[in-house]
Amino acid sequence: MIILGIETSCDDTCASIVRASGSIKNPKFKILSNVVSSQVKIHRKYGGVMPAMAARAHAKNIVPVFKKAFNAAKIKPKEIDLISVTDHPGLMPALLVGVNAARALAWALKKPILGIDHMQGHAVAHLLVPTNVPKSKTQIPNSKTIKFPAVGLLVSGGHTQIILMQDYNHMKLIGETLDDAAGEAFDKVARMLGLPFPGGPPVAAAAAAKRKTQSAKRKINITLPRPMMNSGDYNFSFSGLKTAVLYLTQDLHKKYGKRLPQEIRNEICAEFQQAVVDVLLSKTLRAAKKYNAKTVIIGGGVSANQELRRQLSERITYELPKTVLKIPTVGLALDNAAMIAAAGYFQWLGGKRGTWKNVRVRL
Ligand code: KG4
Ligand code: ZN
């Protein structure tokens, strides 16, 4: 079937056409188009996403994004079989734009529509192979299936979750953040250090640069907390870590002035990133061991982090050699609508049905 995925939960206006076939155990996906219109320039000056401005930009962009997705896929609107739209979680004004555009399309085209949990999209993104326009619309490569049970680490700007998956339609939340999400902590720390929004990429780049400046004269030893690392459950807390960086930078400002030297910023970013990675990995591995996970999955914007990927892969190789790690490509780790289309396919296979009348923003 041909699925139109729509995603407007945060600051990216996304539409994607995905061809899906196969059973829940052996699904096959082919991305025919995957359009992401980023609003980063709008929100950058505020250091975070402004919900009302995000909604206004979604409203402006959504029809051009639809047109681009259909054109790139060489598919006509009437050819789609299903509309799959993120209906939660996210910013209410932003979600309203995507959900109501989707409902209007579903009504006009007389097509079924399903409301999708954004985090389920991140959980299935590893199945997708990035492509542009297909050579043949009928050719569907085998998406690699995984063995269950699987443990998923879903880390985004708004959420940090550990899920236990019995299959692609049975995902149980076993742990989550009690306060800030991992991505939010990256964004706030970046802001404290004068780095641009979104904070993940510049903080990761500064951390990587630290290795090159290790011989710098102004070297300081920084140790940040690893909150809840040994709490025995699968929950997280990142607000204390964020506050620890705030106090540290306030102290350092007294010595170095308003703008901290680059090597000091690099040191802070490296230790902050390592603290986040240590906590995320420790909980993910503990869950994988406890539930005898055959597969570990990661997804969400923070899973684009190269150190997180490298260290998780290393620890799984040593500590759980029989477990397979599934990682989405960097582009598909970030918000996109192809993952929402794929999650919609699983819901459809699971028997879920809907019309424009029963899809609503769910918060
Ligand atoms: O999943 P996502 O694209 O959007 C939400 O659903 O929130 O995640 C965005 C988050 C932002 O907080 C961003 O700073 C973070 O992912 N991020 C990263 C990296 N790239 C994006 N965090 C750490 N390292 C990265 N390379
Ligand atoms: Zn996301």
Coordinates of C-alpha atoms and ligand atoms in Angstrom, one line a residue:
M1 CA 0.0 0.0 0.0
I2 CA 1.0 3.6 -0.5
I3 CA 1.1 5.7 2.7
L4 CA 1.3 9.5 3.1
G5 CA 3.1 10.2 6.4
I6 CA 2.8 13.7 8.0
E7 CA 4.8 15.0 10.9
T8 CA 4.5 18.5 12.5
S9 CA 5.0 17.8 16.2
C10 CA 7.9 20.2 16.7
D11 CA 9.8 22.4 14.4
D12 CA 10.1 20.4 11.1
T13 CA 7.2 20.3 8.6
C14 CA 7.5 16.8 7.1
A15 CA 5.6 14.8 4.5
S16 CA 6.7 11.5 3.0
I17 CA 5.3 8.9 0.6
V18 CA 6.2 5.3 1.6
R19 CA 5.3 2.1 -0.3
A20 CA 4.8 -0.6 2.3
S21 CA 4.1 -4.3 2.0
G22 CA 4.6 -7.6 3.8
S23 CA 3.5 -8.9 7.1
I24 CA 4.2 -7.6 10.6
K25 CA 7.0 -10.1 10.9
N26 CA 8.4 -9.4 7.5
P27 CA 7.6 -5.8 6.6
K28 CA 9.0 -4.1 3.5
F29 CA 9.3 -0.4 3.0
K30 CA 10.4 1.8 0.2
I31 CA 10.6 5.6 0.7
L32 CA 9.4 7.2 -2.4
S33 CA 9.9 10.7 -1.1
N34 CA 10.8 12.2 2.3
V35 CA 10.5 16.0 2.6
V36 CA 11.6 17.9 5.7
S37 CA 11.2 21.6 5.8
S38 CA 13.3 22.8 8.8
Q39 CA 12.4 25.9 10.8
V40 CA 15.7 26.1 12.6
K41 CA 16.4 29.6 11.3
I42 CA 13.2 30.9 12.9
H43 CA 13.9 29.4 16.3
R44 CA 17.7 29.8 16.5
K45 CA 17.6 33.3 17.8
Y46 CA 15.4 32.2 20.7
G47 CA 17.6 29.2 21.6
G48 CA 14.6 26.9 21.5
V49 CA 11.3 26.2 19.7
M50 CA 8.6 28.8 20.0
P51 CA 5.3 26.9 19.7
A52 CA 3.2 29.6 18.2
M53 CA 5.9 30.5 15.6
A54 CA 6.3 26.8 14.8
A55 CA 2.6 26.5 14.1
R56 CA 2.6 29.6 11.9
A57 CA 5.5 28.2 9.9
H58 CA 3.9 24.8 9.6
A59 CA 0.7 26.5 8.3
K60 CA 2.7 28.3 5.7
N61 CA 4.8 25.3 4.7
I62 CA 2.5 22.4 4.8
V63 CA 0.9 22.6 1.4
P64 CA 4.2 23.2 -0.4
V65 CA 5.7 20.3 1.5
F66 CA 2.7 18.0 0.5
K67 CA 3.2 19.1 -3.2
K68 CA 6.9 18.4 -3.0
A69 CA 6.4 15.0 -1.5
F70 CA 3.8 13.9 -4.1
N71 CA 5.9 15.4 -7.0
A72 CA 9.2 13.7 -5.8
A73 CA 7.4 10.4 -5.4
K74 CA 5.6 10.8 -8.8
I75 CA 2.4 9.8 -7.0
K76 CA -1.0 11.5 -7.3
P77 CA -2.9 12.2 -4.1
K78 CA -5.8 9.9 -5.2
E79 CA -3.2 7.0 -5.5
I80 CA -2.5 6.9 -1.7
D81 CA -4.1 4.2 0.4
L82 CA -3.6 5.6 3.9
I83 CA -2.7 8.8 5.7
S84 CA -0.6 8.5 8.8
V85 CA -0.2 11.6 10.9
T86 CA 1.6 12.3 14.2
D87 CA -1.2 13.0 16.7
H88 CA 0.9 13.1 19.9
P89 CA 3.2 13.9 21.7
G90 CA 4.5 17.3 20.8
L91 CA 3.6 21.0 20.8
M92 CA -0.1 21.4 20.7
P93 CA -0.2 24.3 18.2
A94 CA 2.2 22.5 15.9
L95 CA 0.4 19.2 16.0
L96 CA -2.9 20.9 15.2
V97 CA -1.6 22.1 11.8
G98 CA -0.5 18.6 10.7
V99 CA -3.4 16.7 12.1
N100 CA -6.0 19.1 10.6
A101 CA -4.3 19.3 7.2
A102 CA -4.3 15.4 7.3
R103 CA -8.0 15.3 8.2
A104 CA -9.0 17.6 5.4
L105 CA -7.0 15.5 2.9
A106 CA -8.6 12.3 4.3
W107 CA -12.1 13.8 3.9
A108 CA -11.5 15.2 0.4
L109 CA -9.8 12.1 -0.9
K110 CA -12.0 9.7 1.0
K111 CA -9.0 7.8 2.4
P112 CA -8.5 6.2 5.8
I113 CA -6.3 8.1 8.3
L114 CA -4.5 7.0 11.5
G115 CA -3.1 9.1 14.3
I116 CA 0.4 8.0 15.3
D117 CA 2.5 8.2 18.4
H118 CA 5.6 10.2 17.3
M119 CA 7.9 8.0 19.5
Q120 CA 6.6 4.8 17.7
G121 CA 7.9 6.5 14.6
H122 CA 11.3 6.8 16.1
A123 CA 11.2 3.2 17.2
V124 CA 10.7 1.9 13.6
A125 CA 13.0 4.4 11.8
H126 CA 15.8 1.8 11.8
L127 CA 13.8 -0.2 9.3
L128 CA 13.9 2.4 6.6
V129 CA 16.5 2.8 3.9
P130 CA 17.0 6.4 2.7
T131 CA 16.3 6.9 -0.9
N132 CA 15.3 9.7 -3.2
V133 CA 13.1 9.0 -6.2
P134 CA 12.9 5.2 -6.9
K135 CA 14.0 3.7 -10.1
S136 CA 10.9 1.6 -10.2
K137 CA 7.9 2.2 -8.1
T138 CA 7.1 -1.5 -7.9
Q139 CA 10.5 -2.6 -6.7
I140 CA 10.5 -3.0 -2.9
P141 CA 13.8 -4.0 -1.2
N142 CA 13.6 -6.2 1.8
S143 CA 13.7 -4.1 4.9
K144 CA 15.8 -6.1 7.4
T145 CA 13.6 -7.6 10.1
I146 CA 14.7 -7.9 13.6
K147 CA 14.4 -10.5 16.4
F148 CA 12.3 -9.9 19.4
P149 CA 12.2 -9.1 22.3
A150 CA 13.9 -5.9 21.6
V151 CA 14.8 -3.0 23.9
G152 CA 14.6 0.5 22.4
L153 CA 16.3 3.7 23.5
L154 CA 14.3 6.6 22.2
V155 CA 16.0 9.9 22.8
S156 CA 14.7 13.2 21.3
G157 CA 14.3 16.8 22.2
G158 CA 11.1 16.2 24.1
H159 CA 11.4 12.6 25.3
T160 CA 13.8 10.1 26.7
Q161 CA 12.3 6.6 26.9
I162 CA 13.3 2.9 27.2
I163 CA 10.8 0.6 25.6
L164 CA 10.4 -3.1 25.5
M165 CA 9.1 -4.4 22.2
Q166 CA 7.5 -7.8 21.7
D167 CA 6.8 -6.9 18.1
Y168 CA 6.4 -3.7 16.2
N169 CA 2.9 -3.2 17.5
H170 CA 3.6 -4.1 21.1
M171 CA 5.8 -1.5 22.7
K172 CA 5.8 -1.1 26.5
L173 CA 7.3 1.9 28.2
I174 CA 9.6 0.7 30.9
G175 CA 11.5 3.9 31.7
E176 CA 11.4 7.6 30.9
T177 CA 12.8 10.9 32.0
L178 CA 11.4 12.4 35.2
D179 CA 12.2 15.9 34.1
D180 CA 14.2 17.2 31.0
A181 CA 14.8 15.0 27.9
A182 CA 18.3 14.2 26.8
G183 CA 18.0 16.4 23.7
E184 CA 16.6 19.3 25.8
A185 CA 19.7 19.1 28.0
F186 CA 22.0 19.3 25.0
D187 CA 20.0 22.3 23.8
K188 CA 20.1 24.1 27.2
V189 CA 23.8 23.4 27.7
A190 CA 24.6 24.7 24.2
R191 CA 22.7 27.9 25.1
M192 CA 24.7 28.4 28.3
L193 CA 27.9 28.1 26.3
G194 CA 26.8 30.4 23.5
L195 CA 26.5 27.6 21.0
P196 CA 23.6 27.6 18.4
F197 CA 20.3 25.8 18.5
P198 CA 19.7 22.8 18.2
G199 CA 22.5 22.1 20.7
G200 CA 23.2 18.5 20.0
P201 CA 25.4 18.9 16.9
P202 CA 27.6 21.9 18.2
V203 CA 28.0 20.3 21.6
A204 CA 29.1 17.0 19.9
A205 CA 31.5 18.9 17.7
A206 CA 33.0 20.8 20.6
A207 CA 33.4 17.5 22.5
A208 CA 35.2 16.0 19.5
A209 CA 37.4 19.0 19.2
K210 CA 38.4 18.6 22.9
R211 CA 40.6 15.6 21.9
K212 CA 42.5 17.8 19.6
T213 CA 43.1 20.5 22.2
Q214 CA 44.1 18.2 25.0
S215 CA 47.5 19.6 25.2
A216 CA 46.1 23.1 25.6
K217 CA 47.6 25.3 28.3
R218 CA 44.3 26.1 29.9
K219 CA 43.2 22.6 30.7
I220 CA 40.8 22.1 33.6
N221 CA 39.5 18.9 35.1
I222 CA 35.7 18.8 35.1
T223 CA 33.6 16.1 36.6
L224 CA 29.8 16.3 36.2
P225 CA 27.2 14.0 37.9
R226 CA 25.7 10.9 36.2
P227 CA 22.1 11.4 37.6
M228 CA 20.2 8.2 38.5
M229 CA 22.8 6.0 36.9
N230 CA 22.5 3.5 39.8
S231 CA 18.9 4.0 40.6
G232 CA 18.0 0.4 39.7
D233 CA 15.2 1.4 37.4
Y234 CA 15.0 2.6 33.8
N235 CA 14.1 6.2 34.5
F236 CA 16.3 9.2 33.8
S237 CA 16.8 12.7 35.2
F238 CA 18.8 15.3 33.3
S239 CA 17.8 18.6 35.0
G240 CA 20.4 18.2 37.8
L241 CA 23.1 17.6 35.2
K242 CA 21.9 20.8 33.4
T243 CA 22.0 22.8 36.6
A244 CA 25.5 21.4 37.4
V245 CA 26.7 22.8 34.1
L246 CA 25.0 26.1 34.9
Y247 CA 26.8 26.5 38.3
L248 CA 30.1 25.4 36.7
T249 CA 29.8 28.0 33.9
Q250 CA 28.8 30.7 36.4
D251 CA 32.0 29.9 38.4
L252 CA 34.2 29.8 35.3
H253 CA 32.7 33.2 34.1
K254 CA 34.2 34.8 37.2
K255 CA 37.6 33.6 36.1
Y256 CA 37.5 33.9 32.4
G257 CA 34.8 36.6 31.7
K258 CA 31.6 36.3 29.7
R259 CA 32.8 34.3 26.8
L260 CA 34.6 31.2 28.0
P261 CA 37.8 30.2 26.1
Q262 CA 37.1 27.6 23.4
E263 CA 39.2 24.8 25.0
I264 CA 37.2 25.3 28.3
R265 CA 33.9 25.0 26.4
N266 CA 35.2 21.9 24.6
E267 CA 36.1 20.3 28.0
I268 CA 32.6 21.1 29.4
C269 CA 30.9 19.7 26.2
A270 CA 33.0 16.5 26.3
E271 CA 32.3 15.8 30.0
F272 CA 28.6 16.7 29.6
Q273 CA 28.2 14.5 26.5
Q274 CA 30.0 11.6 28.3
A275 CA 27.7 12.0 31.4
V276 CA 24.6 11.7 29.2
V277 CA 26.0 8.8 27.2
D278 CA 27.1 7.0 30.4
V279 CA 23.6 7.2 31.9
L280 CA 21.7 6.3 28.6
L281 CA 24.0 3.3 28.0
S282 CA 24.0 2.0 31.5
K283 CA 20.2 1.9 31.6
T284 CA 19.8 0.5 28.1
L285 CA 22.2 -2.3 28.7
R286 CA 20.7 -3.1 32.0
A287 CA 17.2 -3.4 30.4
A288 CA 18.7 -5.4 27.5
K289 CA 20.2 -7.9 30.0
K290 CA 17.2 -8.1 32.2
Y291 CA 14.8 -8.8 29.3
N292 CA 17.2 -11.0 27.3
A293 CA 16.9 -8.6 24.3
K294 CA 17.8 -10.1 21.0
T295 CA 17.9 -6.7 19.5
V296 CA 18.6 -3.2 20.8
I297 CA 17.2 -0.3 18.8
I298 CA 17.9 3.4 19.0
G299 CA 16.0 6.3 17.6
G300 CA 15.3 10.1 18.0
G301 CA 17.5 13.1 17.4
V302 CA 20.0 12.4 20.1
S303 CA 20.6 8.9 18.6
A304 CA 22.3 10.8 15.7
N305 CA 25.2 11.4 18.2
Q306 CA 28.3 9.6 17.0
E307 CA 29.8 9.0 20.5
L308 CA 26.5 7.5 21.7
R309 CA 26.4 5.2 18.6
R310 CA 30.1 4.2 18.9
Q311 CA 30.1 3.5 22.6
L312 CA 26.8 1.7 22.5
S313 CA 28.0 -0.5 19.7
E314 CA 31.2 -1.2 21.6
R315 CA 29.5 -2.1 24.8
I316 CA 27.0 -4.4 23.1
T317 CA 29.8 -6.2 21.3
Y318 CA 31.6 -6.8 24.7
E319 CA 28.7 -7.3 27.1
L320 CA 26.0 -8.8 24.9
P321 CA 27.7 -10.4 22.0
K322 CA 24.5 -12.2 20.8
T323 CA 22.5 -9.0 20.7
V324 CA 22.1 -7.1 17.5
L325 CA 22.2 -3.2 17.5
K326 CA 19.9 -1.5 15.0
I327 CA 20.6 2.2 14.3
P328 CA 18.7 4.5 11.9
T329 CA 20.7 6.6 9.4
V330 CA 21.4 10.1 10.9
G331 CA 18.8 11.7 8.6
L332 CA 16.1 9.2 9.7
A333 CA 17.1 9.4 13.4
L334 CA 15.9 13.1 13.3
D335 CA 12.3 14.0 12.9
N336 CA 10.8 12.9 9.5
A337 CA 7.5 11.7 8.1
A338 CA 8.7 8.4 6.6
M339 CA 9.0 6.9 10.1
I340 CA 5.4 8.1 10.8
A341 CA 4.2 6.3 7.6
A342 CA 6.0 3.1 8.6
A343 CA 4.5 3.2 12.1
G344 CA 1.1 3.7 10.5
Y345 CA 1.6 0.6 8.4
F346 CA 2.2 -1.5 11.5
Q347 CA -1.0 0.0 13.1
W348 CA -2.9 -0.8 9.9
L349 CA -1.5 -4.4 10.0
G350 CA -2.6 -4.6 13.6
G351 CA -6.2 -3.8 12.6
K352 CA -6.4 -0.2 13.5
R353 CA -8.8 1.8 11.2
G354 CA -9.8 5.5 11.3
T355 CA -11.5 8.3 9.3
W356 CA -11.1 12.0 9.5
K357 CA -13.9 12.0 12.1
N358 CA -12.0 10.2 14.8
V359 CA -8.4 11.5 14.4
R360 CA -7.6 14.3 16.9
V361 CA -4.5 15.8 18.5
R362 CA -4.0 13.6 21.6
L363 CA -2.1 15.1 24.5
Ligands
KG4_1 O1 13.8 13.6 17.4 P1 14.2 15.0 17.2 O2 14.7 15.4 15.8 O3 13.0 16.0 17.5 C1 12.2 15.8 18.6 O4 11.3 14.9 18.5 O5 12.4 16.5 19.6 O6 15.3 15.4 18.2 C2 15.8 16.7 18.3 C3 16.9 16.7 19.4 C4 17.4 18.1 19.7 O7 17.3 18.4 21.1 C5 18.8 18.1 19.2 O8 19.7 18.9 20.0 C6 19.2 16.6 19.4 O9 18.0 15.9 19.0 N1 20.3 16.2 18.5 C7 21.5 15.7 19.0 C8 22.3 15.5 17.9 N2 21.6 15.9 16.8 C9 20.4 16.3 17.2 N3 21.9 15.5 20.3 C10 23.1 15.0 20.4 N4 24.0 14.8 19.4 C11 23.6 15.0 18.1 N5 24.5 14.8 17.1
ZN2 ZN 11.3 13.3 17.4

